[in-house]
XYZ file of C-alpha atoms in Angstrom:
736
model
C -27.297 -34.941 4.275
C -25.379 -32.535 2.110
C -23.840 -31.062 5.355
C -23.378 -34.060 6.414
C -21.399 -35.277 3.606
C -19.064 -32.316 3.431
C -18.353 -32.352 7.227
C -17.160 -36.324 6.434
C -15.389 -35.849 3.940
C -13.613 -32.568 5.900
C -12.983 -35.041 8.358
C -11.235 -37.788 6.223
C -9.739 -34.887 4.098
C -8.133 -33.922 7.899
C -7.259 -37.205 9.190
C -5.311 -38.398 5.301
C -3.238 -35.568 5.850
C -2.514 -35.350 9.714
C -1.459 -38.747 9.143
C 0.821 -37.742 6.242
C 2.269 -35.083 8.533
C 5.827 -35.322 9.637
C 6.404 -35.820 12.989
C 9.219 -33.725 13.674
C 8.629 -30.401 15.332
C 8.072 -27.626 12.952
C 10.440 -24.306 13.661
C 7.924 -22.255 13.444
C 4.777 -23.674 15.773
C 4.733 -20.779 17.780
C 2.017 -20.633 20.796
C 1.322 -16.700 21.340
C 3.291 -16.986 24.571
C 6.688 -18.356 22.830
C 7.134 -15.148 21.026
C 9.457 -14.985 17.933
C 12.522 -15.495 19.505
C 11.658 -19.226 20.313
C 10.702 -19.735 17.496
C 13.925 -18.885 15.665
C 15.716 -20.924 19.049
C 13.511 -23.859 17.350
C 14.600 -23.173 13.688
C 18.049 -24.062 14.962
C 18.045 -26.995 16.612
C 15.604 -28.578 14.195
C 17.312 -27.739 10.835
C 21.533 -28.092 11.599
C 23.524 -27.554 8.693
C 23.514 -29.953 6.190
C 26.885 -29.479 3.585
C 25.948 -32.985 2.375
C 22.424 -32.495 1.404
C 21.519 -33.217 -2.302
C 19.252 -31.697 -4.956
C 15.493 -32.095 -4.339
C 14.518 -34.267 -7.612
C 11.141 -35.600 -7.283
C 9.948 -38.264 -10.035
C 6.675 -37.447 -12.091
C 4.944 -39.326 -9.672
C 6.116 -37.606 -6.806
C 4.957 -34.590 -8.480
C 1.584 -35.976 -9.182
C 1.328 -37.160 -5.345
C 2.377 -33.542 -4.338
C -0.389 -31.671 -6.770
C -2.793 -34.033 -4.993
C -2.049 -32.655 -1.430
C -1.417 -29.362 -2.213
C -5.286 -29.362 -3.352
C -5.972 -30.800 -0.265
C -3.512 -28.897 1.629
C -5.296 -25.472 0.148
C -9.022 -26.660 0.989
C -7.968 -27.422 4.779
C -6.275 -24.248 5.164
C -8.871 -22.308 4.332
C -11.242 -23.100 7.242
C -8.869 -23.472 9.968
C -7.568 -21.015 11.969
C -10.258 -19.279 13.869
C -10.869 -16.322 16.755
C -8.030 -14.085 14.479
C -10.216 -10.804 14.475
C -12.713 -8.796 15.986
C -14.798 -6.646 14.373
C -16.587 -4.632 17.222
C -20.107 -3.494 16.865
C -20.209 -0.924 18.923
C -23.919 0.149 21.566
C -25.195 3.422 20.706
C -23.601 4.613 24.380
C -20.290 3.805 23.869
C -20.131 1.456 26.727
C -19.688 -1.676 24.877
C -20.169 -3.594 22.076
C -20.482 -7.384 20.110
C -19.064 -9.164 17.890
C -19.122 -12.518 16.617
C -16.268 -15.930 15.934
C -16.805 -18.143 13.349
C -16.053 -21.594 15.328
C -15.002 -25.434 13.699
C -17.606 -26.577 10.983
C -19.222 -23.154 11.019
C -20.732 -22.352 14.204
C -21.482 -19.001 15.365
C -20.333 -17.602 18.448
C -21.545 -14.309 20.118
C -19.578 -11.932 22.489
C -20.671 -9.230 24.006
C -18.069 -6.790 25.974
C -18.818 -4.188 28.606
C -15.631 -2.151 28.044
C -16.656 0.066 32.059
C -16.528 -3.193 33.695
C -13.620 -4.826 31.384
C -15.875 -8.271 31.586
C -17.227 -10.582 28.358
C -19.595 -12.829 28.088
C -21.141 -15.004 25.731
C -24.437 -14.928 24.123
C -26.894 -17.418 22.789
C -27.605 -15.241 19.589
C -26.529 -11.426 18.167
C -28.734 -8.433 19.302
C -31.176 -7.260 17.233
C -29.367 -3.898 16.152
C -26.739 -6.226 13.868
C -24.951 -3.558 12.226
C -21.982 -1.809 13.180
C -22.486 2.139 13.916
C -20.424 4.754 11.542
C -19.169 7.792 13.657
C -17.170 10.251 11.849
C -14.153 11.782 13.414
C -11.608 14.114 13.272
C -9.412 11.947 11.324
C -6.815 13.448 9.406
C -7.766 12.319 5.442
C -4.781 13.555 3.157
C -4.470 17.041 1.705
C -7.511 18.064 -0.886
C -6.930 19.441 -4.733
C -9.926 21.004 -6.713
C -12.759 21.395 -3.940
C -14.799 24.290 -5.315
C -18.050 24.887 -7.416
C -18.961 26.902 -10.222
C -21.929 28.847 -8.743
C -21.312 30.067 -4.980
C -23.131 31.773 -2.514
C -20.711 34.298 -0.853
C -20.624 32.955 3.098
C -22.430 36.673 3.617
C -25.009 35.524 1.772
C -24.850 39.278 -0.004
C -23.570 38.160 -3.442
C -23.483 35.301 -6.103
C -20.733 33.965 -8.312
C -21.110 31.736 -11.686
C -19.456 30.820 -14.711
C -20.993 31.705 -17.768
C -19.571 31.080 -21.733
C -16.306 30.786 -19.265
C -16.297 33.734 -18.075
C -16.726 35.253 -14.167
C -19.775 37.177 -13.447
C -21.375 38.359 -10.175
C -24.712 40.124 -8.646
C -26.339 40.596 -5.414
C -28.150 37.741 -4.666
C -31.653 39.699 -4.303
C -31.197 40.331 -7.805
C -31.068 38.418 -11.544
C -28.275 37.625 -13.976
C -29.875 40.365 -15.776
C -28.025 42.762 -13.477
C -24.729 40.462 -12.984
C -21.398 42.415 -13.477
C -18.928 40.419 -15.452
C -15.419 40.427 -13.602
C -13.724 38.919 -16.730
C -14.385 38.752 -20.839
C -11.307 36.786 -22.288
C -12.643 33.571 -21.364
C -14.297 30.880 -23.088
C -15.853 27.389 -23.427
C -12.345 25.765 -24.831
C -10.572 28.353 -22.403
C -12.501 29.208 -18.984
C -12.498 30.393 -15.892
C -13.439 28.430 -13.146
C -13.187 26.540 -9.736
C -14.247 29.960 -7.369
C -13.854 29.898 -3.582
C -14.767 32.852 -1.711
C -13.110 34.683 1.264
C -14.611 34.038 4.607
C -15.228 38.074 4.958
C -16.635 38.077 1.253
C -15.027 40.374 0.229
C -12.749 38.397 -2.216
C -13.354 35.672 -4.654
C -10.342 33.236 -5.994
C -10.727 31.688 -9.181
C -8.789 30.904 -12.222
C -8.140 30.449 -16.105
C -8.301 27.625 -17.050
C -6.824 25.772 -19.710
C -8.159 22.351 -19.851
C -5.866 19.349 -21.271
C -7.780 15.949 -22.832
C -6.056 12.968 -21.669
C -4.786 10.786 -24.416
C -6.397 7.397 -24.678
C -5.319 4.158 -24.738
C -7.120 1.233 -26.602
C -7.550 -2.636 -26.478
C -9.248 -5.138 -28.546
C -11.852 -7.500 -26.388
C -11.636 -10.913 -28.458
C -13.835 -12.644 -27.153
C -17.006 -10.532 -26.572
C -20.100 -13.587 -26.385
C -22.700 -12.903 -29.543
C -19.966 -11.005 -31.660
C -17.928 -12.372 -34.332
C -15.455 -9.124 -34.493
C -12.758 -8.103 -31.710
C -14.516 -4.927 -29.658
C -12.644 -1.820 -29.903
C -12.517 -0.290 -26.132
C -10.114 3.289 -25.233
C -10.394 5.408 -22.079
C -8.194 8.875 -21.197
C -4.878 7.705 -19.774
C -1.931 10.241 -18.395
C 1.778 8.885 -19.267
C 4.920 10.115 -18.451
C 5.806 13.041 -20.193
C 1.934 13.958 -20.468
C 0.474 17.600 -19.894
C -1.832 18.900 -17.508
C -4.464 20.911 -17.236
C -3.050 24.635 -15.969
C -4.633 27.090 -13.940
C -3.925 30.717 -13.583
C -4.828 32.228 -10.037
C -7.451 35.117 -10.372
C -7.537 37.255 -7.167
C -11.330 39.436 -7.761
C -12.163 42.431 -5.147
C -15.798 43.179 -4.514
C -14.818 46.684 -3.802
C -14.154 48.312 -7.184
C -14.330 45.471 -8.779
C -11.108 44.742 -9.780
C -9.262 41.358 -11.259
C -5.497 41.025 -9.875
C -3.143 38.200 -11.275
C -1.661 36.685 -8.446
C 2.086 36.806 -8.271
C 2.378 33.249 -9.082
C 3.506 30.926 -11.586
C 0.523 28.654 -13.647
C -0.477 25.732 -11.493
C 0.754 23.309 -14.094
C 0.676 19.942 -11.898
C -2.293 18.483 -9.777
C -5.691 20.125 -9.657
C -6.179 23.484 -8.542
C -5.215 23.638 -4.975
C -7.592 24.133 -1.748
C -7.336 27.292 0.042
C -6.596 28.373 3.602
C -7.969 31.918 5.008
C -6.025 33.076 7.990
C -8.175 33.409 11.218
C -9.895 36.859 11.668
C -8.162 38.286 8.625
C -9.503 37.361 5.405
C -6.799 39.359 3.351
C -4.940 36.272 3.559
C -4.841 33.040 1.927
C -2.266 29.696 1.788
C -1.882 26.998 -0.838
C -0.198 24.201 -1.115
C 2.591 23.483 -4.592
C 4.124 19.578 -5.159
C 6.208 20.706 -8.882
C 6.371 18.513 -11.447
C 9.109 16.349 -10.822
C 8.333 15.749 -7.237
C 11.106 17.696 -5.646
C 9.944 20.455 -4.613
C 7.026 21.563 -2.275
C 5.535 24.297 -0.706
C 2.945 26.569 0.748
C 3.216 29.694 -0.737
C 0.612 32.605 1.337
C -1.317 35.444 -0.900
C -2.182 38.895 0.016
C -5.485 38.955 -1.865
C -5.414 43.220 -1.467
C -2.406 43.125 -3.751
C -1.844 39.355 -5.164
C 1.609 39.177 -3.691
C 2.673 36.112 -2.888
C 5.375 34.686 -0.441
C 6.241 31.331 0.479
C 5.808 30.406 4.062
C 7.494 26.857 3.646
C 9.384 25.715 1.213
C 11.065 22.081 0.532
C 13.396 20.847 -2.032
C 15.216 17.158 -2.204
C 18.255 16.514 -4.699
C 15.857 12.620 -5.225
C 11.989 12.832 -4.464
C 9.654 14.265 -1.862
C 6.981 11.735 -1.798
C 3.730 13.814 -2.619
C 1.089 10.740 -1.479
C 2.308 10.684 2.076
C 2.780 14.744 2.766
C 0.425 15.047 5.779
C -0.706 18.510 6.098
C -2.626 19.510 9.108
C -4.141 23.540 9.316
C -5.106 24.890 12.476
C -6.372 28.484 11.750
C -7.477 29.607 15.454
C -3.409 29.526 16.640
C -2.095 30.072 13.384
C -0.184 27.251 12.812
C 0.353 24.367 10.679
C 1.533 20.033 11.585
C 3.158 18.729 8.391
C 5.182 15.661 7.852
C 8.622 15.764 6.442
C 11.718 13.618 5.612
C 14.128 16.560 5.906
C 16.225 15.292 8.533
C 16.406 11.349 6.581
C 13.115 9.690 8.333
C 9.360 10.707 8.127
C 8.509 13.178 11.057
C 6.192 15.628 12.157
C 6.986 19.137 12.491
C 4.772 22.479 13.971
C 5.373 25.522 12.152
C 3.731 28.841 12.558
C 1.382 29.677 9.672
C 2.072 33.511 9.177
C 6.682 33.244 9.834
C 7.191 29.875 8.472
C 9.591 29.477 11.298
C 9.550 25.519 13.212
C 8.317 25.886 16.308
C 8.842 22.401 17.014
C 10.039 18.608 15.461
C 7.552 17.178 17.321
C 8.469 13.742 16.295
C 12.773 12.569 16.298
C 14.436 9.897 15.709
C 15.682 6.404 13.357
C 12.462 5.219 12.691
C 9.052 6.213 10.240
C 5.990 8.350 11.341
C 3.429 5.483 8.683
C 0.305 7.760 9.270
C -1.527 10.803 11.290
C -4.241 8.978 12.786
C -6.458 12.285 14.192
C -5.512 15.893 15.602
C -7.289 17.339 19.187
C -6.372 20.810 18.691
C -8.115 21.426 22.037
C -5.394 19.129 23.853
C -2.560 19.315 21.941
C -2.011 16.183 20.845
C -1.583 14.290 18.079
C -2.231 10.536 17.589
C 0.026 8.764 15.195
C 1.272 5.266 14.250
C 4.739 4.752 13.483
C 7.000 1.814 12.560
C 10.843 1.157 14.114
C 10.892 2.974 17.394
C 11.686 -0.245 19.078
C 15.468 -0.999 18.234
C 14.995 -4.927 19.231
C 12.223 -5.782 16.903
C 11.056 -6.058 13.416
C 11.618 -2.302 11.984
C 8.092 -2.636 9.825
C 6.374 -3.273 13.057
C 3.471 -0.723 13.234
C 3.099 0.668 16.513
C 0.162 3.319 17.736
C 0.794 6.788 19.941
C 0.016 9.872 21.424
C 2.768 12.552 21.531
C 2.002 16.590 22.516
C 2.420 19.344 19.892
C 5.526 20.173 21.847
C 7.017 16.730 21.507
C 6.396 15.802 25.241
C 4.490 13.086 26.959
C 4.709 10.272 24.251
C 2.244 7.364 24.790
C 2.681 3.976 23.122
C -0.634 2.271 23.516
C 0.589 -0.758 21.637
C 3.692 -1.842 23.384
C 3.912 -5.839 22.854
C 7.091 -6.803 19.978
C 4.813 -7.324 17.031
C 2.816 -5.427 14.295
C -0.296 -3.906 15.886
C -3.549 -3.236 14.121
C -5.380 -0.248 16.681
C -10.194 -0.109 16.224
C -11.196 3.240 18.500
C -14.357 2.941 20.024
C -16.716 5.643 18.530
C -15.843 8.210 21.872
C -12.118 7.709 21.231
C -12.353 6.286 24.655
C -11.212 2.692 24.281
C -9.525 1.096 21.428
C -8.765 -2.868 20.768
C -5.438 -3.622 19.987
C -4.791 -6.571 17.254
C -1.412 -7.699 17.682
C 0.541 -10.662 15.527
C 3.581 -11.530 14.004
C 4.019 -13.589 10.918
C 4.391 -16.656 12.556
C 2.673 -15.532 16.195
C -1.474 -15.866 16.090
C -3.410 -13.211 16.772
C -3.782 -11.510 19.911
C -6.782 -8.933 20.434
C -7.181 -7.004 23.310
C -9.362 -4.109 25.245
C -7.058 -1.129 26.338
C -8.265 2.365 27.951
C -7.021 4.965 25.667
C -6.246 7.860 28.501
C -3.104 5.541 29.583
C -2.800 2.688 27.434
C -3.650 0.041 30.326
C -4.790 -3.434 29.430
C -8.700 -3.769 30.273
C -9.442 -7.316 28.866
C -8.052 -10.294 26.891
C -10.744 -10.773 23.961
C -9.409 -13.570 21.487
C -6.481 -15.131 20.690
C -5.992 -16.979 17.272
C -6.501 -20.591 17.359
C -4.426 -22.002 14.647
C -4.336 -26.071 16.772
C -5.698 -27.378 13.094
C -4.121 -25.609 11.216
C -0.256 -26.879 12.378
C -2.450 -30.330 12.935
C -2.634 -30.844 9.089
C 0.972 -30.425 8.798
C 1.177 -27.005 7.730
C 3.891 -24.453 8.419
C 3.990 -20.456 9.296
C 6.193 -18.355 7.463
C 9.306 -17.912 9.260
C 10.574 -14.180 9.236
C 14.246 -13.847 8.402
C 16.632 -10.619 8.175
C 20.386 -10.749 6.663
C 22.667 -7.845 5.414
C 21.611 -5.513 2.665
C 24.694 -3.864 -0.378
C 26.378 -1.799 2.581
C 27.113 -4.475 4.499
C 25.117 -2.417 7.040
C 21.155 -2.039 6.903
C 18.998 -5.261 7.542
C 17.052 -6.427 5.190
C 13.991 -8.393 6.071
C 12.075 -10.911 4.519
C 9.443 -14.341 5.106
C 10.626 -18.146 4.097
C 7.823 -20.623 3.552
C 8.366 -24.571 2.298
C 6.414 -27.386 1.793
C 4.413 -29.104 4.735
C 6.456 -32.127 4.439
C 10.124 -30.946 3.000
C 13.170 -33.018 3.749
C 15.736 -30.520 5.625
C 18.426 -33.010 3.963
C 17.992 -32.156 0.420
C 18.028 -28.883 -1.498
C 14.878 -26.978 -3.054
C 14.710 -24.882 -5.492
C 13.351 -21.087 -4.391
C 11.147 -19.048 -5.924
C 10.964 -15.208 -4.757
C 7.520 -13.963 -4.990
C 8.578 -9.911 -5.860
C 7.106 -6.828 -5.717
C 9.745 -3.954 -5.537
C 7.129 -0.397 -5.905
C 8.273 2.084 -4.183
C 4.978 3.075 -3.283
C 5.730 0.922 0.011
C 7.022 -2.023 1.519
C 4.930 -5.664 1.062
C 6.283 -8.434 2.981
C 3.490 -9.279 5.063
C 3.645 -8.764 9.102
C 0.369 -9.851 10.083
C -0.725 -13.561 11.091
C -3.309 -14.395 9.173
C -6.289 -16.299 8.391
C -6.113 -16.596 4.634
C -3.699 -19.239 3.338
C -1.260 -17.849 0.752
C -0.011 -18.240 -2.939
C 3.613 -18.508 -1.858
C 2.205 -21.401 1.117
C 0.529 -23.352 -1.704
C 3.282 -23.239 -4.302
C 5.506 -24.095 -1.691
C 3.865 -27.389 -1.515
C 5.290 -28.557 -4.721
C 8.146 -28.834 -3.464
C 9.735 -25.044 -3.484
C 11.287 -22.756 -0.709
C 9.425 -19.823 -1.302
C 10.024 -16.140 -0.591
C 9.286 -12.205 -0.104
C 11.750 -9.730 0.150
C 11.250 -5.778 0.972
C 14.760 -4.785 -0.669
C 16.068 -1.404 -0.861
C 14.348 1.371 -3.013
C 11.122 0.341 -1.036
C 9.078 2.770 1.620
C 9.013 2.340 5.464
C 12.560 2.899 6.180
C 14.971 5.892 6.010
C 15.006 8.240 3.343
C 18.553 6.848 2.123
C 16.835 3.342 2.041
C 13.782 4.610 -0.499
C 16.549 7.062 -2.452
C 17.505 3.814 -3.944
C 14.776 3.586 -6.490
C 15.100 7.412 -7.940
C 15.018 7.337 -11.680
C 16.403 3.330 -11.028
C 13.477 1.562 -10.926
C 15.135 -1.564 -12.365
C 17.583 -1.912 -9.503
C 14.702 -3.219 -8.088
C 16.774 -3.689 -4.560
C 17.787 -7.169 -7.004
C 21.556 -6.590 -5.034
C 20.274 -6.552 -1.379
C 17.741 -9.562 -2.500
C 20.150 -12.442 -4.076
C 22.452 -11.303 -0.688
C 19.433 -12.388 1.390
C 18.764 -15.285 -0.484
C 22.820 -16.404 -0.244
C 22.620 -15.436 3.435
C 19.497 -18.026 4.126
C 21.066 -20.502 2.119
C 24.180 -20.248 4.291
C 21.837 -20.216 7.542
C 19.966 -23.132 5.874
C 21.815 -25.501 3.494
C 18.224 -26.990 1.999
C 18.118 -23.407 0.411
C 19.255 -23.984 -3.208
C 20.936 -20.501 -4.975
C 21.439 -22.704 -7.981
C 17.742 -23.208 -9.054
C 16.269 -19.535 -8.257
C 12.955 -18.353 -9.924
C 10.756 -15.441 -9.228
C 7.433 -14.553 -10.024
C 5.225 -11.369 -9.796
C 2.281 -9.308 -11.015
C 2.282 -4.904 -12.144
C 5.393 -3.347 -11.029
C 5.808 -6.561 -9.550
C 5.910 -8.206 -13.168
C 8.387 -5.597 -14.083
C 10.653 -6.725 -11.386
C 10.083 -9.754 -12.516
C 11.161 -9.679 -15.854
C 14.017 -7.924 -15.120
C 15.459 -10.352 -12.676
C 16.362 -12.185 -15.301
C 17.364 -9.077 -17.587
C 19.601 -7.448 -15.608
C 20.097 -10.744 -13.142
C 20.488 -13.726 -15.199
C 23.298 -15.388 -13.816
C 21.612 -15.807 -10.372
C 17.328 -15.908 -11.584
C 17.075 -19.292 -13.609
C 12.804 -18.738 -14.505
C 10.234 -15.777 -14.130
C 6.565 -15.620 -14.440
C 5.937 -11.514 -15.486
C 1.928 -10.671 -15.518
C 0.376 -7.525 -16.342
C 4.180 -5.982 -16.051
C 4.429 -2.215 -16.675
C 7.894 -3.359 -18.064
C 8.508 0.152 -19.636
C 7.885 3.038 -17.490
C 7.051 5.713 -20.572
C 4.069 3.640 -21.084
C 2.733 3.112 -17.970
C 0.413 5.527 -15.537
C 2.139 8.894 -14.872
C 1.734 9.784 -11.867
C 3.288 6.732 -10.453
C 6.187 6.515 -12.976
C 7.506 10.196 -12.556
C 6.849 9.922 -8.342
C 9.811 7.341 -8.869
C 11.573 8.257 -12.103
C 11.523 11.840 -12.365
C 10.518 14.819 -14.967
C 11.198 14.958 -17.551
C 11.435 11.899 -19.441
C 15.382 11.733 -20.003
C 16.978 8.769 -21.298
C 17.622 6.618 -18.145
C 13.585 5.669 -18.917
C 14.441 4.105 -22.137
C 18.296 2.319 -20.542
C 15.841 0.827 -17.930
C 13.446 -0.280 -19.973
C 12.743 -4.439 -19.912
C 11.421 -3.165 -24.009
C 14.876 -1.882 -24.509
C 17.432 -4.788 -22.185
C 14.949 -7.844 -23.845
C 17.546 -8.918 -25.455
C 19.812 -9.853 -22.703
C 17.249 -12.405 -21.503
C 18.310 -15.563 -19.611
C 16.797 -18.228 -18.372
C 13.133 -19.352 -18.527
C 9.940 -16.881 -19.030
C 6.168 -16.762 -19.112
C 4.516 -13.476 -20.141
C 1.329 -12.738 -18.900
C -1.453 -10.396 -19.961
C -4.937 -9.814 -19.522
C -5.928 -8.093 -22.975
C -8.406 -5.317 -20.652
C -5.635 -4.592 -18.908
C -7.157 -0.960 -17.099
C -4.113 -0.154 -15.197
C -1.103 -1.047 -17.603
C -1.710 -0.729 -21.148
C -1.762 -4.308 -22.489
C 1.074 -3.257 -24.883
C 3.287 -2.795 -22.375
C 3.163 -6.377 -22.327
C 3.157 -7.149 -25.934
C 6.323 -5.228 -27.219
C 8.322 -6.744 -24.754
C 7.109 -9.843 -26.783
C 7.759 -8.186 -29.911
C 11.444 -7.149 -28.782
C 11.828 -10.438 -27.422
C 10.986 -12.111 -30.738
C 13.738 -9.692 -32.750
C 15.912 -10.561 -30.279
C 15.077 -14.254 -31.365
C 14.395 -15.131 -27.689
C 12.582 -17.846 -27.088
C 9.876 -17.671 -24.208
C 6.325 -18.624 -23.299
C 3.295 -16.168 -23.807
C -0.033 -16.396 -22.296
C -3.162 -13.901 -23.323
C -5.916 -13.815 -21.661
C -9.246 -12.917 -22.890
C -11.516 -10.556 -21.530
C -8.906 -9.641 -18.474
C -8.414 -6.818 -16.406
C -4.794 -6.263 -14.351
C -4.644 -9.486 -12.925
C -1.828 -12.197 -11.972
C -3.830 -14.741 -14.592
C -6.336 -15.801 -12.211
C -6.969 -19.521 -11.356
C -5.633 -21.078 -15.045
C -2.883 -18.495 -14.811
C -1.630 -19.599 -11.186
C -1.919 -22.990 -12.588
C 0.061 -22.221 -15.507
C 2.657 -20.150 -13.116
C 2.855 -23.630 -11.108
C 3.355 -26.122 -13.649
C 6.029 -23.722 -15.216
C 7.996 -23.507 -11.788
C 7.916 -27.580 -11.646
C 8.813 -27.962 -15.267
C 11.698 -25.584 -15.324
C 13.149 -25.645 -11.560
C 12.319 -29.029 -11.052
C 13.492 -30.651 -14.118
C 9.977 -32.799 -13.624
C 6.969 -32.595 -16.795
C 3.410 -31.444 -14.822
C 0.354 -32.748 -15.442
C -1.173 -33.498 -18.714
C -4.011 -31.529 -18.115
C -5.645 -32.265 -21.630
C -5.289 -36.007 -20.755
C -7.240 -35.405 -18.045
C -5.532 -37.503 -15.260
C -6.814 -37.180 -12.019
C -5.535 -35.086 -9.408
C-alpha cells in the first residue's frame, strides 16, 4: 500500500508540473542524434533579442510559488533520467559482461552482452556472480615517494640491514644482531637514519640521515557535543605555507669495505625520501627525482653508487611553476628509457628520453592540446594509451578523448571519435572497451568498441531523459566567449528556470570555483539534478565558468594564477557574463551574485572585494581567505615559495575593508580542510572595518557548503538581495 501511495503521489506531481510547463519549445531539448549545433540554432530561434525586456521582479506570492515548485521539481528530477550509465560485470573468460538498468518506478532490467558476437539480450534476473571482477593492469599510477623499509633482507638473501637506536647496522642473514656491523654511529632517536633501499645486486645500500619535523597543530572547538557542558578542544597536524619539511641526507653504504659515502647532492628538503630507479643490468647507478620547493625546478638525478657522485639526467626549470601533481614519469629499465610529461613547449605532452644520456629521443605527442592522463604503457609493443583534450579544433577544448600512440609519435589512433566528452572503461584483457560519451545538454550514449582498431561493435544504451523534459525542466546550455586577451575562448554553462519568460531580465548567480588544480565546468550529461538547477528555479540565471588561471588548457592560460590567486579569472568571467547578456537580453548584468566553497569561498568573497562594481552579493562557505592560513601543498604550488608580500596583498583578510555588496559567510566549526580561523579572521577584519555582513557558523560541521540548512540560507539570501523579495518566514511555519 505504501509503495502504491508513493507512486500515485509521484504521478500527481508529474501531472501537475507537466500542466504547468510552458508549451514553448526549449532550446536545449536535444535528442542524441541532433547534437549541440542544432541546440544552438534552436536557442537563437527561441530567444530573440528583446532590448525592451523588463527586470524580473516577482511578488512575494510568486516567490512562494517558486519555492513550492522548485521543491517539487527537485523531487521529480532525481528520478527522471534512465539508462545513463553502464557498469559492466565482466565474465571470467573476458568474452561477455552484464549490467543493470534502473527503469521508471524502480523496475530493474538486466542485460547480457556477448562481446565476441556483438549481441545483447535482456535477462530475467542477474547472474549469480553479481559482483564485478577486479583486475590489476599495468596502469601508470604516478610518481611515488618514500616506499622503503627499515629492516630489509638483501635481494640475494645474504644480508640483513636494519635501524637500531637511530643507526644503520648490517649482518649476514645466517647470523644474529649480536654480530652486526654498525655502518653509522652519529644517528640517534631524534635524528635517525632510515628509509633503507638495496641495490638489485646487493652490493650497495642506500639510506638517509633524517631530521624529522613535526608539523604544528591547528585547533578548533566542538561547541555542541552531546552529553558535555564544555566545548571540546580538537587539534591535528597541519602544514601551512612556509613551514619546514623533514630533511633527508642521502648516503650510500658499500658492503665491500663497509664504506659509508655521502652522496654529492643537497638535502632532500621537500616531500619524502624519493623512490630509486636502478640501471638495468648495472647496479652501480641509480636515479631519483627531485622537485625543488617553490615548484620551479624538476630534476632526475643519477648517482654513481661506487663514488657517490651525481649528475643531472633531466633538468627542467620554469619562471612560473611546474605542476608537480601532473608530472608523469614511467621508467623502462630494459631499454634504459624514461617516458615523462612536460609543458615546456606550452602544452602538456609526452616525451621519451634516454635514461643514461638524458637526450630527448622523441616528443611523442605534439600540438595545441593537453595530455590529461597516461592510462597505461605497453613496453613490448612500444605504445602508450592516454587521454587528451583540445586535439579537435571544432569542439569544446575540454572534451576528453582517448588515444593510442607509438613511442615514435606515429600511428595515433583515436579510440573515441564522436564529438563529445568521453569516459572509457576497458575490459580486463583490454581487447574491448565501453565508450560513454555525452555533452552537458546531449544525453549519454554507451557503445561497445574493439581496442585493436576502435571499431564500434554495438550500441548498448542511450540515456532516456523524456520524463525530465516532460516535467518542464531544461538541460544546461554550453556557452563560450572571448577572454581578456580578445582571442582565447572562455567556456561555461548557463542554467535557466524551467518556466522563465524571455521578455524579462533575470538576476545572474555564478557558481564559482577557480582553484588552479583543475577545470570545473561540467562537460558530461548527468542524471543527477544539480544545485545550480535547483537555485535557478527560484528565478535566476545560474552560470559556471572556467576562467584563465584554471587547468587543462595551455601553459599560458594556466600561468595566470601564478602568485596571483586573487585574480581567479575574474576579468574573463565578467566578460563572459556580459557576452552572455549581449546574446540573451534576459540576462541582467546589474544584478549579479556568486557563491562558492573552499577555494570557491575565497573566490566568492574576492568578487565583492576586488570587483564590487560588478558583483552585488556573495555567499562564501569555508573559504581559504588567506593563502598563508590554508594547506601548504596547495598554496605553495600556485603562490610560490618563499611566502612573500604577495600573500598578504591578495588576502581577503587584508582587503576586507574593500567590501561592497551583500555578504553571507559560512564556516563549519570542525573544518579539517581549511582551518575555521580563516573565516573567523575575515569576520574580525570586517567588523573592525565597520562592514555589515551575515555570518553563519555551523556547529559540528566539517568542510562544507553548508549542507541542507546552509543551502536553504543561501537561496533565501539571493532571493532577498538579488530579487528584492523577503523569502519565506520559516519560523512562522508557513507551508511551502
